[in-house]
Coordinates of N, CA and C in Angstrom, one line a residue:
M300 N -1.2 -13.0 17.2 CA -2.1 -12.2 16.6 C -3.3 -12.7 16.5
G301 N -3.4 -14.2 17.3 CA -4.2 -15.5 16.6 C -5.0 -16.0 15.4
S302 N -5.8 -16.0 15.0 CA -6.0 -16.8 13.8 C -6.1 -15.5 12.9
T303 N -6.8 -14.2 12.8 CA -6.4 -12.7 12.1 C -5.6 -12.9 11.7
R304 N -5.5 -12.9 10.1 CA -4.4 -12.2 9.9 C -4.2 -10.5 9.6
T305 N -3.0 -10.2 10.0 CA -2.6 -8.9 10.7 C -1.9 -8.5 9.4
S306 N -1.9 -7.4 8.4 CA -0.8 -6.7 7.8 C -1.2 -5.2 8.3
A307 N 0.4 -4.5 8.2 CA 1.1 -3.5 8.3 C 1.4 -2.2 6.9
G308 N 1.2 -1.5 7.2 CA 1.6 -0.7 6.2 C 1.7 0.5 6.5
L309 N 2.1 1.7 6.0 CA 2.3 3.2 5.5 C 1.8 3.9 4.5
L310 N 1.3 4.8 5.1 CA 0.6 5.7 4.3 C 0.9 6.5 4.3
V311 N 1.8 7.1 3.0 CA 2.8 8.7 2.9 C 2.1 9.0 2.1
W312 N 2.0 11.0 2.0 CA 1.4 11.6 2.3 C 2.5 12.9 1.5
R313 N 2.1 14.1 1.1 CA 3.1 15.1 0.6 C 2.3 16.3 0.0
R314 N 3.0 16.9 0.6 CA 2.1 18.6 0.1 C 2.2 19.0 -1.2
G315 N 1.0 18.6 -2.4 CA 1.4 18.8 -3.9 C 0.8 20.1 -4.3
Q316 N 0.7 20.5 -5.4 CA 0.5 21.7 -5.8 C -0.8 22.2 -5.8
D317 N -1.9 21.5 -5.6 CA -3.1 21.3 -5.3 C -3.8 21.2 -3.8
G318 N -2.8 20.3 -3.1 CA -3.4 20.5 -2.1 C -2.6 18.9 -1.7
I319 N -3.0 17.9 -0.4 CA -2.3 16.4 -0.1 C -2.3 15.9 -1.1
E320 N -1.2 14.5 -1.6 CA -1.6 13.9 -2.2 C -1.2 12.6 -1.5
F321 N -1.8 11.1 -1.8 CA -1.3 9.9 -0.8 C -0.3 9.3 -2.2
L322 N 0.4 8.3 -1.8 CA 1.3 7.9 -2.6 C 0.8 6.3 -2.4
L323 N -0.5 5.9 -3.5 CA -0.6 4.3 -3.4 C 0.0 3.8 -4.1
A324 N 0.0 2.3 -4.2 CA 0.4 0.8 -5.0 C -0.5 0.6 -5.9
H325 N -0.2 -0.1 -7.0 CA -0.8 -0.5 -7.5 C -0.7 -2.5 -7.6
P326 N -1.1 -3.3 -7.2 CA -0.4 -4.7 -7.5 C -0.1 -4.9 -9.1
G327 N 1.4 -6.0 -9.0 CA 1.3 -6.7 -10.1 C 0.7 -7.9 -10.5
G328 N 0.8 -8.6 -11.5 CA 0.4 -9.8 -11.9 C -0.6 -9.6 -12.6
P329 N -1.4 -10.7 -13.5 CA -2.2 -10.6 -14.2 C -3.7 -10.9 -14.0
L330 N -4.1 -10.8 -12.1 CA -5.3 -10.9 -11.7 C -5.2 -9.0 -11.9
W331 N -4.9 -8.0 -11.4 CA -4.8 -6.9 -11.4 C -4.7 -6.4 -12.7
A332 N -3.8 -6.6 -13.5 CA -3.9 -6.0 -15.0 C -4.4 -5.2 -15.0
K333 N -6.0 -5.4 -15.7 CA -6.8 -4.7 -16.0 C -7.4 -3.9 -15.2
R334 N -7.1 -4.1 -13.9 CA -8.4 -3.0 -12.6 C -7.3 -1.6 -12.9
D335 N -7.9 -0.7 -12.2 CA -7.2 0.9 -11.8 C -8.5 1.6 -11.2
D336 N -9.4 1.9 -11.2 CA -10.3 2.9 -10.1 C -10.8 1.4 -9.0
G337 N -10.2 1.0 -8.2 CA -10.9 0.6 -6.9 C -9.7 -0.6 -6.6
A338 N -8.6 0.0 -7.3 CA -7.4 -1.4 -7.5 C -6.3 -1.1 -6.2
W339 N -5.8 0.1 -6.5 CA -4.7 0.6 -5.6 C -4.8 0.4 -4.1
M340 N -4.1 0.1 -3.4 CA -3.5 0.0 -2.4 C -2.6 0.9 -1.6
I341 N -2.4 0.4 -0.4 CA -1.0 1.1 0.1 C -0.3 0.2 0.3
P342 N 0.8 0.4 0.4 CA 1.9 -0.3 0.7 C 1.7 -1.1 2.1
K343 N 1.9 -2.4 2.0 CA 1.5 -3.1 3.4 C 2.1 -4.9 3.1
G344 N 2.4 -5.4 4.1 CA 2.3 -6.7 4.4 C 1.9 -7.4 5.6
E345 N 2.0 -9.1 5.8 CA 1.6 -9.1 6.3 C 3.0 -9.1 7.6
I346 N 3.0 -9.5 9.0 CA 3.3 -9.1 10.0 C 3.8 -10.7 10.8
D347 N 5.4 -10.8 10.3 CA 5.7 -12.2 10.4 C 5.1 -12.1 12.6
E348 N 5.4 -13.4 13.0 CA 5.7 -13.7 14.7 C 6.4 -13.2 15.6
D349 N 6.2 -12.2 16.2 CA 6.6 -11.8 17.3 C 7.4 -10.5 16.1
E350 N 7.2 -9.9 15.4 CA 7.7 -8.7 15.0 C 7.0 -7.7 15.3
D351 N 7.5 -6.1 15.2 CA 7.0 -4.8 15.7 C 6.1 -4.2 14.7
P352 N 4.6 -4.4 14.6 CA 4.5 -4.1 13.6 C 4.7 -2.5 12.8
L353 N 4.9 -1.5 13.7 CA 5.5 -0.6 12.8 C 7.2 -0.5 11.7
A354 N 7.9 -1.7 12.4 CA 8.8 -2.2 11.6 C 8.3 -3.3 10.8
C355 N 7.3 -3.7 11.0 CA 6.6 -4.9 9.7 C 6.7 -3.6 8.5
A356 N 5.9 -2.6 9.1 CA 5.6 -1.7 8.0 C 6.9 -0.9 7.4
V357 N 7.4 -0.7 8.1 CA 8.3 0.4 7.0 C 9.6 -0.8 6.2
R358 N 9.2 -2.1 7.0 CA 10.4 -3.1 6.0 C 9.6 -3.3 4.4
E359 N 7.9 -3.8 5.2 CA 7.2 -3.7 3.5 C 7.0 -2.6 2.9
F360 N 7.4 -1.5 3.4 CA 6.8 0.0 2.4 C 9.1 -0.3 2.1
E361 N 9.8 -0.4 2.3 CA 11.0 -0.7 1.5 C 10.9 -1.4 0.5
E362 N 10.5 -3.0 0.7 CA 10.6 -3.8 -0.2 C 9.5 -3.4 -1.2
E363 N 8.6 -2.7 -1.0 CA 7.0 -2.4 -2.8 C 7.3 -1.5 -3.5
V364 N 8.1 -0.5 -2.5 CA 8.3 0.6 -3.3 C 10.2 0.6 -3.4
G365 N 10.8 -0.2 -2.7 CA 12.4 0.3 -2.9 C 12.7 1.7 -2.0
Q366 N 12.1 1.9 -1.6 CA 12.7 3.5 -0.8 C 12.7 3.2 0.5
A367 N 13.2 3.5 1.8 CA 13.0 4.3 3.1 C 12.2 5.4 2.8
V368 N 11.4 5.6 4.7 CA 10.4 6.5 4.5 C 11.0 6.5 5.8
P369 N 11.6 7.9 6.6 CA 12.7 7.9 7.8 C 11.4 7.9 8.9
G370 N 10.5 9.0 8.5 CA 9.1 8.9 9.8 C 9.3 10.4 10.0
P371 N 8.4 11.3 11.2 CA 7.8 10.6 12.4 C 6.8 9.8 11.7
F372 N 6.2 8.4 12.6 CA 4.8 8.1 12.0 C 3.9 8.0 13.1
E373 N 2.3 8.4 12.3 CA 2.0 9.1 13.0 C 0.7 7.3 12.8
P374 N 0.4 6.6 13.6 CA -0.8 5.5 13.9 C -2.2 6.2 13.6
L375 N -2.8 5.5 12.8 CA -3.9 5.5 12.0 C -5.3 4.5 12.7
T376 N -6.5 4.5 12.9 CA -7.2 3.7 13.2 C -6.9 2.5 12.5
P377 N -6.9 1.4 13.2 CA -6.9 -0.4 12.1 C -8.0 -0.2 11.6
I378 N -8.1 -1.6 10.3 CA -9.3 -1.2 9.1 C -9.2 -3.0 9.5
R379 N -10.9 -3.4 8.9 CA -11.2 -4.3 8.6 C -11.0 -4.6 6.9
Q380 N -10.4 -5.4 5.8 CA -10.9 -5.7 5.4 C -11.6 -6.8 4.9
K381 N -12.3 -6.4 3.4 CA -13.2 -7.3 2.9 C -13.6 -8.7 3.2
G382 N -11.9 -9.4 2.8 CA -11.8 -10.8 3.4 C -11.3 -10.7 5.0
G383 N -11.6 -10.2 5.7 CA -11.3 -9.9 7.1 C -9.6 -10.1 7.5
K384 N -8.9 -9.5 7.0 CA -7.9 -8.8 7.2 C -7.6 -8.0 8.2
R385 N -6.8 -7.7 9.0 CA -7.0 -6.7 9.8 C -5.7 -5.7 9.1
V386 N -5.9 -4.7 9.0 CA -4.9 -3.8 8.2 C -4.3 -2.7 10.2
L387 N -3.3 -2.5 10.2 CA -2.4 -1.6 10.8 C -1.9 -0.2 10.3
C388 N -1.6 1.0 10.6 CA -1.3 1.6 9.5 C -0.8 3.0 10.2
W389 N 0.5 3.5 9.5 CA 0.6 4.6 10.6 C 0.9 6.0 8.7
L390 N 0.8 7.0 9.2 CA 0.7 7.9 8.5 C 2.0 8.8 8.4
V391 N 2.6 9.2 7.7 CA 4.2 9.6 7.5 C 4.2 10.3 6.2
E392 N 4.7 11.3 6.7 CA 5.1 12.7 5.2 C 6.0 12.5 4.6
A393 N 6.6 12.3 3.3 CA 7.2 12.0 2.5 C 7.5 11.9 1.0
D394 N 8.3 13.4 0.1 CA 8.4 14.1 -0.9 C 9.0 13.0 -1.5
L395 N 8.7 12.0 -2.3 CA 9.3 10.5 -2.6 C 9.6 10.7 -4.2
D396 N 11.0 10.4 -4.8 CA 11.3 10.7 -6.4 C 10.9 8.8 -6.4
L397 N 10.4 8.8 -7.3 CA 9.4 7.5 -7.9 C 10.3 7.1 -9.2
T398 N 10.7 7.7 -9.3 CA 11.5 7.7 -10.6 C 12.5 6.4 -11.1
G399 N 12.7 6.2 -9.5 CA 13.8 4.8 -10.0 C 12.9 3.7 -8.6
F400 N 11.9 3.3 -9.1 CA 10.7 2.6 -8.6 C 11.3 1.3 -8.6
R401 N 11.0 0.4 -7.3 CA 11.4 -1.0 -8.3 C 10.3 -1.8 -7.0
S402 N 10.4 -3.0 -7.3 CA 9.6 -4.2 -6.2 C 10.2 -5.5 -6.2
N403 N 9.8 -5.6 -4.3 CA 10.3 -7.2 -5.0 C 9.3 -8.0 -5.7
T404 N 9.8 -9.3 -6.0 CA 8.4 -10.1 -7.1 C 8.1 -11.6 -5.8
F405 N 7.6 -12.1 -7.1 CA 6.6 -13.5 -5.9 C 6.5 -14.8 -7.3
H406 N 6.5 -15.6 -7.0 CA 6.2 -15.9 -7.9 C 4.8 -16.6 -7.7
M407 N 3.9 -16.9 -8.9 CA 2.5 -17.4 -8.9 C 2.3 -18.6 -10.0
E408 N 1.8 -19.4 -9.5 CA 0.7 -20.3 -10.6 C -0.5 -19.3 -12.2
W409 N 0.5 -19.9 -13.4 CA -0.9 -19.1 -14.1 C -0.9 -19.3 -15.7
P410 N -1.7 -19.9 -16.3 CA -3.4 -19.3 -15.2 C -3.2 -20.8 -14.8
R411 N -4.3 -20.5 -13.6 CA -4.1 -21.5 -12.4 C -4.3 -23.0 -13.1
G412 N -4.0 -23.7 -12.2 CA -3.7 -24.9 -12.7 C -3.2 -26.0 -14.2
S413 N -2.0 -24.2 -14.5 CA -1.4 -24.5 -15.7 C -0.2 -25.4 -15.1
G414 N 0.2 -25.3 -14.0 CA 1.8 -25.8 -13.6 C 3.2 -24.9 -14.0
R415 N 2.6 -24.1 -14.5 CA 3.1 -22.5 -15.6 C 3.5 -21.4 -14.1
L416 N 4.5 -20.9 -13.8 CA 4.7 -20.2 -12.4 C 5.8 -18.9 -13.3
L417 N 5.0 -17.8 -13.0 CA 5.3 -16.7 -13.7 C 6.1 -15.9 -12.4
E418 N 7.1 -15.1 -12.4 CA 7.7 -13.7 -11.7 C 7.3 -12.6 -12.1
V419 N 6.5 -12.4 -10.9 CA 5.7 -11.1 -11.2 C 6.4 -10.4 -9.8
P420 N 6.2 -8.6 -10.2 CA 6.2 -8.0 -8.8 C 5.0 -8.0 -8.0
E421 N 5.6 -7.6 -6.7 CA 4.6 -7.5 -5.7 C 3.5 -6.6 -6.3
I422 N 4.3 -4.8 -6.9 CA 4.2 -3.9 -7.1 C 4.1 -3.5 -8.3
E423 N 3.6 -3.1 -9.2 CA 3.5 -3.1 -10.3 C 3.9 -1.2 -10.8
K424 N 3.3 -0.5 -10.0 CA 4.1 0.9 -10.1 C 3.7 1.7 -8.9
A425 N 3.7 2.9 -8.2 CA 3.5 3.6 -7.5 C 3.4 5.2 -7.9
A426 N 2.7 5.7 -7.1 CA 2.2 6.9 -7.7 C 1.5 7.9 -6.7
Y427 N 2.1 9.0 -6.7 CA 1.5 9.7 -5.7 C -0.3 10.5 -6.8
W428 N -1.4 10.2 -5.7 CA -2.6 11.0 -6.3 C -3.2 12.3 -5.4
P429 N -3.5 13.1 -5.8 CA -4.5 14.0 -5.4 C -5.5 13.7 -4.3
A430 N -6.4 14.0 -3.2 CA -6.6 13.6 -2.7 C -8.1 12.5 -3.2
K431 N -8.4 13.4 -3.6 CA -10.0 13.3 -4.3 C -9.6 12.0 -5.5
D432 N -8.5 12.2 -6.2 CA -8.3 11.3 -6.9 C -7.5 10.0 -6.1
A433 N -7.3 9.2 -5.2 CA -7.0 8.8 -4.8 C -8.3 8.1 -3.8
M434 N -9.1 9.1 -3.6 CA -10.4 8.2 -3.3 C -11.0 7.0 -4.1
T435 N -10.8 7.4 -5.1 CA -11.7 6.6 -6.5 C -10.3 5.3 -6.8
K436 N -9.0 5.8 -6.2 CA -8.0 4.0 -6.6 C -8.2 3.3 -5.8
I437 N -8.2 4.0 -4.7 CA -7.6 3.1 -3.2 C -8.9 2.1 -3.5
L438 N -8.7 0.7 -3.1 CA -9.8 -0.1 -2.3 C -10.4 0.3 -2.0
P439 N -12.0 0.3 -2.2 CA -13.0 0.7 -1.3 C -12.6 0.1 0.4
S440 N -12.2 -1.3 0.8 CA -12.0 -1.1 2.4 C -11.2 -0.3 2.9
Q441 N -10.2 -0.1 2.4 CA -8.7 1.2 2.5 C -9.2 2.2 2.6
A442 N -10.4 2.8 1.9 CA -10.6 4.0 2.2 C -10.6 5.0 3.4
P443 N -11.4 4.1 3.8 CA -11.5 4.9 6.0 C -10.2 5.3 5.8
L444 N -9.0 4.9 5.9 CA -7.4 5.2 5.8 C -7.6 6.4 5.2
L445 N -7.7 6.7 3.8 CA -7.6 7.6 3.4 C -8.1 8.9 3.9
A446 N -9.6 7.9 4.3 CA -10.3 9.8 5.2 C -10.2 10.3 6.8
E447 N -9.4 9.4 7.0 CA -8.7 9.6 8.4 C -8.0 10.8 8.1
A448 N -7.2 10.3 7.7 CA -5.8 10.8 6.9 C -6.1 12.2 6.6
L449 N -6.6 12.9 5.7 CA -7.6 14.1 5.3 C -8.1 14.8 6.6
A450 N -8.7 14.1 7.5 CA -9.4 14.4 8.6 C -8.2 15.5 9.6
R451 N -7.3 14.3 10.0 CA -6.0 15.1 10.9 C -5.4 15.8 9.7
L452 N -4.9 15.7 8.9 CA -4.4 17.0 8.4 C -4.7 18.2 7.5
A453 N -6.3 17.9 7.7 CA -7.3 19.7 7.6 C -6.4 20.4 8.7
P454 N -6.3 21.5 7.8 CA -5.6 22.9 8.6 C -7.3 23.1 9.4

């Protein structure tokens, strides 16, 4: 993978009452607690050395949302986020019941420099958003993934 960090994720969509809806995730922890618009993201994670990128995307989705998605998976054009991280993403249709949502957790020092560790969920919540709303909610650097998905899904 070289020195550039690479993540892999799944962009899950479903046919809603008013058209296409995308599943987005809101990160957990105090850094994101008061952010909404521009803070939601595609469930994803860094690819382990020698790991298949699609296998990583499927694993990360299951860890962060608590459900498996069987596919088929359609690759989207990779993007580069603001911080330089490369993101590989696959589009997949799935109408998931999010009432049993659960995410893995991680430890972080908070406040920074305090020596106090908090255990926080990697993803605080997941929800389906109508396409127009999803474009407002998603991190701006990931918006091209939604735009490409919409273009592919257009009748």
